[in-house]
Amino acid sequence: MQDELDRHHRSLFERRRRLRKLLRPLPRRANVRRYPVIKWFAEHANRRPYLWSFKRAHVIPALYFGAVLALLPLYGLQAGLAFAAALLVRGNLTVMVGLQFITNPLTIGPIYYFTYRVGMWLISTTGLGEGMAGWGTRVNALFLGGIVVGLAVALMVDLIWRFASWEARQFRHRLAQLRAADDARRRQEFGASGP
């Protein structure tokens, strides 16, 4: 049982260390003034603790809005829009801004092409926006595809997070049962060998 507990603690610390390393460049309450776009809003951000909270009620809206915003064709405006959206939906700023790095100069082409293809498929299937001129249909397809793909990505991440949370609860429950059984065994041994 002690080995299982030690393994669990090592894996937990390793996951936390990787997460901290991944989130290090993102804005936090302590370093928000360093970011050129966000520093003007730093005063407002420090007065709103939900921007930094990792509670489920603040992360889920940030996840959904951030994923959709990341896949919309608004490259270059995403960080500022993410901050404004975090204020509006009372979401976690770190998650919302972190999701904006999905579309970077290396990934923007394939991502926008995929969202465009999804949007065009939806337009041809549903008939939404077919009467628009050529560029209007293309822009409409980019926005529609970005919204749909963003929601799908956020839903997948949400379901994975829920499953991981359920698995962690199951592990804690099993560990508590093992500890209780071990304590009962020790009490029984102590009672049998006692005076």
JSON list of C-alpha atoms in Angstrom, two decimals:
[
{"chain": "A", "resi": 1, "resn": "MET", "atom": "CA", "xyz": [0.00, 0.00, 0.00]},
{"chain": "A", "resi": 2, "resn": "GLN", "atom": "CA", "xyz": [2.84, 2.38, 0.83]},
{"chain": "A", "resi": 3, "resn": "ASP", "atom": "CA", "xyz": [4.38, 1.72, -2.59]},
{"chain": "A", "resi": 4, "resn": "GLU", "atom": "CA", "xyz": [1.11, 2.60, -4.30]},
{"chain": "A", "resi": 5, "resn": "LEU", "atom": "CA", "xyz": [0.84, 5.78, -2.23]},
{"chain": "A", "resi": 6, "resn": "ASP", "atom": "CA", "xyz": [4.44, 6.75, -3.04]},
{"chain": "A", "resi": 7, "resn": "ARG", "atom": "CA", "xyz": [3.87, 6.10, -6.75]},
{"chain": "A", "resi": 8, "resn": "HIS", "atom": "CA", "xyz": [0.74, 8.23, -6.64]},
{"chain": "A", "resi": 9, "resn": "HIS", "atom": "CA", "xyz": [2.55, 11.13, -4.94]},
{"chain": "A", "resi": 10, "resn": "ARG", "atom": "CA", "xyz": [5.47, 10.95, -7.38]},
{"chain": "A", "resi": 11, "resn": "SER", "atom": "CA", "xyz": [3.14, 10.99, -10.39]},
{"chain": "A", "resi": 12, "resn": "LEU", "atom": "CA", "xyz": [1.11, 13.84, -8.86]},
{"chain": "A", "resi": 13, "resn": "PHE", "atom": "CA", "xyz": [4.23, 15.95, -8.28]},
{"chain": "A", "resi": 14, "resn": "GLU", "atom": "CA", "xyz": [5.51, 15.13, -11.78]},
{"chain": "A", "resi": 15, "resn": "ARG", "atom": "CA", "xyz": [2.21, 16.23, -13.35]},
{"chain": "A", "resi": 16, "resn": "ARG", "atom": "CA", "xyz": [2.23, 19.46, -11.32]},
{"chain": "A", "resi": 17, "resn": "ARG", "atom": "CA", "xyz": [5.81, 20.16, -12.35]},
{"chain": "A", "resi": 18, "resn": "ARG", "atom": "CA", "xyz": [4.98, 19.66, -16.05]},
{"chain": "A", "resi": 19, "resn": "LEU", "atom": "CA", "xyz": [1.88, 21.85, -15.74]},
{"chain": "A", "resi": 20, "resn": "ARG", "atom": "CA", "xyz": [3.84, 24.65, -14.06]},
{"chain": "A", "resi": 21, "resn": "LYS", "atom": "CA", "xyz": [6.49, 24.45, -16.76]},
{"chain": "A", "resi": 22, "resn": "LEU", "atom": "CA", "xyz": [3.81, 24.61, -19.45]},
{"chain": "A", "resi": 23, "resn": "LEU", "atom": "CA", "xyz": [1.99, 27.54, -17.83]},
{"chain": "A", "resi": 24, "resn": "ARG", "atom": "CA", "xyz": [5.12, 29.53, -16.91]},
{"chain": "A", "resi": 25, "resn": "PRO", "atom": "CA", "xyz": [5.00, 31.94, -19.88]},
{"chain": "A", "resi": 26, "resn": "LEU", "atom": "CA", "xyz": [1.28, 32.65, -19.46]},
{"chain": "A", "resi": 27, "resn": "PRO", "atom": "CA", "xyz": [-0.02, 35.68, -17.56]},
{"chain": "A", "resi": 28, "resn": "ARG", "atom": "CA", "xyz": [-0.48, 35.28, -13.84]},
{"chain": "A", "resi": 29, "resn": "ARG", "atom": "CA", "xyz": [-1.58, 37.71, -11.20]},
{"chain": "A", "resi": 30, "resn": "ALA", "atom": "CA", "xyz": [2.06, 38.38, -10.27]},
{"chain": "A", "resi": 31, "resn": "ASN", "atom": "CA", "xyz": [3.41, 39.04, -13.78]},
{"chain": "A", "resi": 32, "resn": "VAL", "atom": "CA", "xyz": [0.41, 40.41, -15.70]},
{"chain": "A", "resi": 33, "resn": "ARG", "atom": "CA", "xyz": [1.99, 43.87, -15.96]},
{"chain": "A", "resi": 34, "resn": "ARG", "atom": "CA", "xyz": [4.80, 42.50, -18.18]},
{"chain": "A", "resi": 35, "resn": "TYR", "atom": "CA", "xyz": [2.52, 41.72, -21.12]},
{"chain": "A", "resi": 36, "resn": "PRO", "atom": "CA", "xyz": [2.14, 44.67, -23.51]},
{"chain": "A", "resi": 37, "resn": "VAL", "atom": "CA", "xyz": [-1.48, 44.01, -24.50]},
{"chain": "A", "resi": 38, "resn": "ILE", "atom": "CA", "xyz": [-2.71, 43.12, -21.04]},
{"chain": "A", "resi": 39, "resn": "LYS", "atom": "CA", "xyz": [-0.73, 45.59, -18.91]},
{"chain": "A", "resi": 40, "resn": "TRP", "atom": "CA", "xyz": [-3.36, 48.30, -19.47]},
{"chain": "A", "resi": 41, "resn": "PHE", "atom": "CA", "xyz": [-5.93, 46.00, -17.95]},
{"chain": "A", "resi": 42, "resn": "ALA", "atom": "CA", "xyz": [-3.70, 44.80, -15.08]},
{"chain": "A", "resi": 43, "resn": "GLU", "atom": "CA", "xyz": [-5.41, 47.04, -12.54]},
{"chain": "A", "resi": 44, "resn": "HIS", "atom": "CA", "xyz": [-8.82, 45.60, -13.41]},
{"chain": "A", "resi": 45, "resn": "ALA", "atom": "CA", "xyz": [-7.44, 42.06, -13.55]},
{"chain": "A", "resi": 46, "resn": "ASN", "atom": "CA", "xyz": [-5.98, 42.22, -10.05]},
{"chain": "A", "resi": 47, "resn": "ARG", "atom": "CA", "xyz": [-9.37, 43.20, -8.64]},
{"chain": "A", "resi": 48, "resn": "ARG", "atom": "CA", "xyz": [-11.10, 40.15, -10.16]},
{"chain": "A", "resi": 49, "resn": "PRO", "atom": "CA", "xyz": [-9.97, 36.93, -8.47]},
{"chain": "A", "resi": 50, "resn": "TYR", "atom": "CA", "xyz": [-12.02, 34.71, -10.81]},
{"chain": "A", "resi": 51, "resn": "LEU", "atom": "CA", "xyz": [-9.55, 35.52, -13.59]},
{"chain": "A", "resi": 52, "resn": "TRP", "atom": "CA", "xyz": [-6.92, 33.50, -11.73]},
{"chain": "A", "resi": 53, "resn": "SER", "atom": "CA", "xyz": [-9.14, 30.81, -10.15]},
{"chain": "A", "resi": 54, "resn": "PHE", "atom": "CA", "xyz": [-8.86, 27.21, -11.34]},
{"chain": "A", "resi": 55, "resn": "LYS", "atom": "CA", "xyz": [-12.26, 26.25, -9.96]},
{"chain": "A", "resi": 56, "resn": "ARG", "atom": "CA", "xyz": [-14.45, 24.35, -12.39]},
{"chain": "A", "resi": 57, "resn": "ALA", "atom": "CA", "xyz": [-16.99, 27.20, -12.53]},
{"chain": "A", "resi": 58, "resn": "HIS", "atom": "CA", "xyz": [-14.29, 29.52, -13.93]},
{"chain": "A", "resi": 59, "resn": "VAL", "atom": "CA", "xyz": [-12.33, 27.08, -16.09]},
{"chain": "A", "resi": 60, "resn": "ILE", "atom": "CA", "xyz": [-15.23, 25.60, -18.09]},
{"chain": "A", "resi": 61, "resn": "PRO", "atom": "CA", "xyz": [-16.47, 28.92, -19.57]},
{"chain": "A", "resi": 62, "resn": "ALA", "atom": "CA", "xyz": [-12.85, 29.88, -20.29]},
{"chain": "A", "resi": 63, "resn": "LEU", "atom": "CA", "xyz": [-12.32, 26.54, -22.02]},
{"chain": "A", "resi": 64, "resn": "TYR", "atom": "CA", "xyz": [-15.34, 26.85, -24.31]},
{"chain": "A", "resi": 65, "resn": "PHE", "atom": "CA", "xyz": [-15.01, 30.55, -25.13]},
{"chain": "A", "resi": 66, "resn": "GLY", "atom": "CA", "xyz": [-11.22, 30.30, -25.46]},
{"chain": "A", "resi": 67, "resn": "ALA", "atom": "CA", "xyz": [-11.35, 27.34, -27.84]},
{"chain": "A", "resi": 68, "resn": "VAL", "atom": "CA", "xyz": [-13.91, 29.03, -30.08]},
{"chain": "A", "resi": 69, "resn": "LEU", "atom": "CA", "xyz": [-11.99, 32.31, -30.03]},
{"chain": "A", "resi": 70, "resn": "ALA", "atom": "CA", "xyz": [-8.73, 30.52, -30.85]},
{"chain": "A", "resi": 71, "resn": "LEU", "atom": "CA", "xyz": [-10.20, 29.00, -33.99]},
{"chain": "A", "resi": 72, "resn": "LEU", "atom": "CA", "xyz": [-11.97, 32.09, -35.31]},
{"chain": "A", "resi": 73, "resn": "PRO", "atom": "CA", "xyz": [-10.10, 34.00, -38.05]},
{"chain": "A", "resi": 74, "resn": "LEU", "atom": "CA", "xyz": [-9.13, 36.85, -35.73]},
{"chain": "A", "resi": 75, "resn": "TYR", "atom": "CA", "xyz": [-5.39, 36.22, -35.57]},
{"chain": "A", "resi": 76, "resn": "GLY", "atom": "CA", "xyz": [-3.58, 39.05, -33.82]},
{"chain": "A", "resi": 77, "resn": "LEU", "atom": "CA", "xyz": [-6.63, 40.20, -31.87]},
{"chain": "A", "resi": 78, "resn": "GLN", "atom": "CA", "xyz": [-7.05, 37.03, -29.87]},
{"chain": "A", "resi": 79, "resn": "ALA", "atom": "CA", "xyz": [-5.24, 37.97, -26.64]},
{"chain": "A", "resi": 80, "resn": "GLY", "atom": "CA", "xyz": [-7.17, 41.20, -26.17]},
{"chain": "A", "resi": 81, "resn": "LEU", "atom": "CA", "xyz": [-10.45, 39.54, -27.09]},
{"chain": "A", "resi": 82, "resn": "ALA", "atom": "CA", "xyz": [-9.65, 36.66, -24.73]},
{"chain": "A", "resi": 83, "resn": "PHE", "atom": "CA", "xyz": [-9.17, 39.11, -21.87]},
{"chain": "A", "resi": 84, "resn": "ALA", "atom": "CA", "xyz": [-12.45, 40.87, -22.65]},
{"chain": "A", "resi": 85, "resn": "ALA", "atom": "CA", "xyz": [-14.25, 37.53, -22.93]},
{"chain": "A", "resi": 86, "resn": "ALA", "atom": "CA", "xyz": [-12.76, 36.36, -19.62]},
{"chain": "A", "resi": 87, "resn": "LEU", "atom": "CA", "xyz": [-14.20, 39.46, -17.96]},
{"chain": "A", "resi": 88, "resn": "LEU", "atom": "CA", "xyz": [-17.61, 38.96, -19.60]},
{"chain": "A", "resi": 89, "resn": "VAL", "atom": "CA", "xyz": [-18.02, 35.26, -18.81]},
{"chain": "A", "resi": 90, "resn": "ARG", "atom": "CA", "xyz": [-16.11, 35.36, -15.50]},
{"chain": "A", "resi": 91, "resn": "GLY", "atom": "CA", "xyz": [-13.64, 32.80, -16.80]},
{"chain": "A", "resi": 92, "resn": "ASN", "atom": "CA", "xyz": [-10.04, 31.92, -16.03]},
{"chain": "A", "resi": 93, "resn": "LEU", "atom": "CA", "xyz": [-7.71, 34.25, -17.93]},
{"chain": "A", "resi": 94, "resn": "THR", "atom": "CA", "xyz": [-4.76, 31.84, -17.99]},
{"chain": "A", "resi": 95, "resn": "VAL", "atom": "CA", "xyz": [-6.81, 29.10, -19.66]},
{"chain": "A", "resi": 96, "resn": "MET", "atom": "CA", "xyz": [-8.42, 31.50, -22.11]},
{"chain": "A", "resi": 97, "resn": "VAL", "atom": "CA", "xyz": [-5.15, 33.16, -23.15]},
{"chain": "A", "resi": 98, "resn": "GLY", "atom": "CA", "xyz": [-3.33, 29.82, -23.19]},
{"chain": "A", "resi": 99, "resn": "LEU", "atom": "CA", "xyz": [-5.81, 28.45, -25.70]},
{"chain": "A", "resi": 100, "resn": "GLN", "atom": "CA", "xyz": [-5.01, 31.34, -28.04]},
{"chain": "A", "resi": 101, "resn": "PHE", "atom": "CA", "xyz": [-1.55, 29.86, -28.60]},
{"chain": "A", "resi": 102, "resn": "ILE", "atom": "CA", "xyz": [-3.15, 26.97, -30.50]},
{"chain": "A", "resi": 103, "resn": "THR", "atom": "CA", "xyz": [-3.12, 29.22, -33.55]},
{"chain": "A", "resi": 104, "resn": "ASN", "atom": "CA", "xyz": [0.45, 30.36, -33.97]},
{"chain": "A", "resi": 105, "resn": "PRO", "atom": "CA", "xyz": [2.37, 31.15, -37.19]},
{"chain": "A", "resi": 106, "resn": "LEU", "atom": "CA", "xyz": [3.17, 27.45, -37.69]},
{"chain": "A", "resi": 107, "resn": "THR", "atom": "CA", "xyz": [-0.34, 26.08, -37.16]},
{"chain": "A", "resi": 108, "resn": "ILE", "atom": "CA", "xyz": [-2.53, 28.88, -38.46]},
{"chain": "A", "resi": 109, "resn": "GLY", "atom": "CA", "xyz": [-2.60, 27.64, -42.07]},
{"chain": "A", "resi": 110, "resn": "PRO", "atom": "CA", "xyz": [-3.66, 24.03, -41.41]},
{"chain": "A", "resi": 111, "resn": "ILE", "atom": "CA", "xyz": [-6.10, 25.03, -38.67]},
{"chain": "A", "resi": 112, "resn": "TYR", "atom": "CA", "xyz": [-7.84, 27.69, -40.74]},
{"chain": "A", "resi": 113, "resn": "TYR", "atom": "CA", "xyz": [-7.95, 25.38, -43.76]},
{"chain": "A", "resi": 114, "resn": "PHE", "atom": "CA", "xyz": [-9.58, 22.67, -41.65]},
{"chain": "A", "resi": 115, "resn": "THR", "atom": "CA", "xyz": [-12.10, 25.08, -40.13]},
{"chain": "A", "resi": 116, "resn": "TYR", "atom": "CA", "xyz": [-12.81, 26.46, -43.63]},
{"chain": "A", "resi": 117, "resn": "ARG", "atom": "CA", "xyz": [-13.48, 22.95, -44.97]},
{"chain": "A", "resi": 118, "resn": "VAL", "atom": "CA", "xyz": [-15.77, 22.16, -42.02]},
{"chain": "A", "resi": 119, "resn": "GLY", "atom": "CA", "xyz": [-17.57, 25.48, -42.52]},
{"chain": "A", "resi": 120, "resn": "MET", "atom": "CA", "xyz": [-18.00, 24.89, -46.26]},
{"chain": "A", "resi": 121, "resn": "TRP", "atom": "CA", "xyz": [-19.35, 21.41, -45.57]},
{"chain": "A", "resi": 122, "resn": "LEU", "atom": "CA", "xyz": [-21.84, 22.83, -43.07]},
{"chain": "A", "resi": 123, "resn": "ILE", "atom": "CA", "xyz": [-22.90, 25.58, -45.49]},
{"chain": "A", "resi": 124, "resn": "SER", "atom": "CA", "xyz": [-23.40, 23.09, -48.33]},
{"chain": "A", "resi": 125, "resn": "THR", "atom": "CA", "xyz": [-25.26, 20.68, -46.03]},
{"chain": "A", "resi": 126, "resn": "THR", "atom": "CA", "xyz": [-27.54, 23.19, -44.31]},
{"chain": "A", "resi": 127, "resn": "GLY", "atom": "CA", "xyz": [-27.74, 25.87, -46.99]},
{"chain": "A", "resi": 128, "resn": "LEU", "atom": "CA", "xyz": [-26.80, 28.66, -44.56]},
{"chain": "A", "resi": 129, "resn": "GLY", "atom": "CA", "xyz": [-25.26, 31.64, -46.34]},
{"chain": "A", "resi": 130, "resn": "GLU", "atom": "CA", "xyz": [-25.29, 30.10, -49.82]},
{"chain": "A", "resi": 131, "resn": "GLY", "atom": "CA", "xyz": [-26.70, 33.25, -51.39]},
{"chain": "A", "resi": 132, "resn": "MET", "atom": "CA", "xyz": [-23.65, 35.33, -50.45]},
{"chain": "A", "resi": 133, "resn": "ALA", "atom": "CA", "xyz": [-20.94, 36.41, -52.87]},
{"chain": "A", "resi": 134, "resn": "GLY", "atom": "CA", "xyz": [-17.73, 34.33, -53.15]},
{"chain": "A", "resi": 135, "resn": "TRP", "atom": "CA", "xyz": [-15.75, 36.05, -50.39]},
{"chain": "A", "resi": 136, "resn": "GLY", "atom": "CA", "xyz": [-18.77, 36.31, -48.13]},
{"chain": "A", "resi": 137, "resn": "THR", "atom": "CA", "xyz": [-19.27, 32.55, -48.29]},
{"chain": "A", "resi": 138, "resn": "ARG", "atom": "CA", "xyz": [-15.58, 31.92, -47.57]},
{"chain": "A", "resi": 139, "resn": "VAL", "atom": "CA", "xyz": [-15.49, 34.25, -44.57]},
{"chain": "A", "resi": 140, "resn": "ASN", "atom": "CA", "xyz": [-18.79, 32.81, -43.36]},
{"chain": "A", "resi": 141, "resn": "ALA", "atom": "CA", "xyz": [-17.31, 29.30, -43.71]},
{"chain": "A", "resi": 142, "resn": "LEU", "atom": "CA", "xyz": [-14.23, 30.29, -41.68]},
{"chain": "A", "resi": 143, "resn": "PHE", "atom": "CA", "xyz": [-16.32, 31.72, -38.86]},
{"chain": "A", "resi": 144, "resn": "LEU", "atom": "CA", "xyz": [-18.86, 28.89, -38.86]},
{"chain": "A", "resi": 145, "resn": "GLY", "atom": "CA", "xyz": [-16.13, 26.23, -39.00]},
{"chain": "A", "resi": 146, "resn": "GLY", "atom": "CA", "xyz": [-14.19, 27.98, -36.24]},
{"chain": "A", "resi": 147, "resn": "ILE", "atom": "CA", "xyz": [-17.21, 28.01, -33.96]},
{"chain": "A", "resi": 148, "resn": "VAL", "atom": "CA", "xyz": [-18.13, 24.37, -34.60]},
{"chain": "A", "resi": 149, "resn": "VAL", "atom": "CA", "xyz": [-14.58, 23.00, -34.39]},
{"chain": "A", "resi": 150, "resn": "GLY", "atom": "CA", "xyz": [-13.85, 25.17, -31.32]},
{"chain": "A", "resi": 151, "resn": "LEU", "atom": "CA", "xyz": [-16.92, 23.83, -29.53]},
{"chain": "A", "resi": 152, "resn": "ALA", "atom": "CA", "xyz": [-15.99, 20.26, -30.50]},
{"chain": "A", "resi": 153, "resn": "VAL", "atom": "CA", "xyz": [-12.42, 20.68, -29.20]},
{"chain": "A", "resi": 154, "resn": "ALA", "atom": "CA", "xyz": [-13.67, 22.24, -25.95]},
{"chain": "A", "resi": 155, "resn": "LEU", "atom": "CA", "xyz": [-16.21, 19.45, -25.49]},
{"chain": "A", "resi": 156, "resn": "MET", "atom": "CA", "xyz": [-13.53, 16.79, -25.96]},
{"chain": "A", "resi": 157, "resn": "VAL", "atom": "CA", "xyz": [-11.20, 18.48, -23.46]},
{"chain": "A", "resi": 158, "resn": "ASP", "atom": "CA", "xyz": [-14.10, 18.90, -21.02]},
{"chain": "A", "resi": 159, "resn": "LEU", "atom": "CA", "xyz": [-15.00, 15.20, -21.27]},
{"chain": "A", "resi": 160, "resn": "ILE", "atom": "CA", "xyz": [-11.36, 14.15, -20.83]},
{"chain": "A", "resi": 161, "resn": "TRP", "atom": "CA", "xyz": [-11.11, 16.42, -17.77]},
{"chain": "A", "resi": 162, "resn": "ARG", "atom": "CA", "xyz": [-14.32, 14.97, -16.30]},
{"chain": "A", "resi": 163, "resn": "PHE", "atom": "CA", "xyz": [-13.04, 11.43, -16.85]},
{"chain": "A", "resi": 164, "resn": "ALA", "atom": "CA", "xyz": [-9.67, 12.27, -15.27]},
{"chain": "A", "resi": 165, "resn": "SER", "atom": "CA", "xyz": [-11.44, 13.87, -12.28]},
{"chain": "A", "resi": 166, "resn": "TRP", "atom": "CA", "xyz": [-13.67, 10.81, -11.89]},
{"chain": "A", "resi": 167, "resn": "GLU", "atom": "CA", "xyz": [-10.63, 8.54, -12.09]},
{"chain": "A", "resi": 168, "resn": "ALA", "atom": "CA", "xyz": [-8.82, 10.62, -9.43]},
{"chain": "A", "resi": 169, "resn": "ARG", "atom": "CA", "xyz": [-11.87, 10.40, -7.14]},
{"chain": "A", "resi": 170, "resn": "GLN", "atom": "CA", "xyz": [-12.00, 6.64, -7.65]},
{"chain": "A", "resi": 171, "resn": "PHE", "atom": "CA", "xyz": [-8.30, 6.38, -6.80]},
{"chain": "A", "resi": 172, "resn": "ARG", "atom": "CA", "xyz": [-8.71, 8.48, -3.64]},
{"chain": "A", "resi": 173, "resn": "HIS", "atom": "CA", "xyz": [-11.69, 6.34, -2.61]},
{"chain": "A", "resi": 174, "resn": "ARG", "atom": "CA", "xyz": [-9.72, 3.12, -3.20]},
{"chain": "A", "resi": 175, "resn": "LEU", "atom": "CA", "xyz": [-6.75, 4.54, -1.31]},
{"chain": "A", "resi": 176, "resn": "ALA", "atom": "CA", "xyz": [-8.99, 5.47, 1.65]},
{"chain": "A", "resi": 177, "resn": "GLN", "atom": "CA", "xyz": [-10.37, 1.91, 1.67]},
{"chain": "A", "resi": 178, "resn": "LEU", "atom": "CA", "xyz": [-6.84, 0.48, 1.63]},
{"chain": "A", "resi": 179, "resn": "ARG", "atom": "CA", "xyz": [-5.80, 2.75, 4.49]},
{"chain": "A", "resi": 180, "resn": "ALA", "atom": "CA", "xyz": [-8.87, 1.80, 6.53]},
{"chain": "A", "resi": 181, "resn": "ALA", "atom": "CA", "xyz": [-8.20, -1.91, 5.93]},
{"chain": "A", "resi": 182, "resn": "ASP", "atom": "CA", "xyz": [-4.54, -1.44, 6.85]},
{"chain": "A", "resi": 183, "resn": "ASP", "atom": "CA", "xyz": [-5.48, 0.47, 10.03]},
{"chain": "A", "resi": 184, "resn": "ALA", "atom": "CA", "xyz": [-7.98, -2.26, 10.99]},
{"chain": "A", "resi": 185, "resn": "ARG", "atom": "CA", "xyz": [-5.34, -4.94, 10.40]},
{"chain": "A", "resi": 186, "resn": "ARG", "atom": "CA", "xyz": [-2.82, -3.05, 12.55]},
{"chain": "A", "resi": 187, "resn": "ARG", "atom": "CA", "xyz": [-5.35, -2.53, 15.34]},
{"chain": "A", "resi": 188, "resn": "GLN", "atom": "CA", "xyz": [-6.17, -6.22, 15.24]},
{"chain": "A", "resi": 189, "resn": "GLU", "atom": "CA", "xyz": [-2.48, -7.18, 15.36]},
{"chain": "A", "resi": 190, "resn": "PHE", "atom": "CA", "xyz": [-1.83, -4.73, 18.18]},
{"chain": "A", "resi": 191, "resn": "GLY", "atom": "CA", "xyz": [-4.88, -5.98, 20.09]},
{"chain": "A", "resi": 192, "resn": "ALA", "atom": "CA", "xyz": [-3.79, -9.61, 19.66]},
{"chain": "A", "resi": 193, "resn": "SER", "atom": "CA", "xyz": [-0.22, -8.98, 20.80]},
{"chain": "A", "resi": 194, "resn": "GLY", "atom": "CA", "xyz": [-1.16, -6.53, 23.57]},
{"chain": "A", "resi": 195, "resn": "PRO", "atom": "CA", "xyz": [-1.15, -7.29, 27.36]}
]
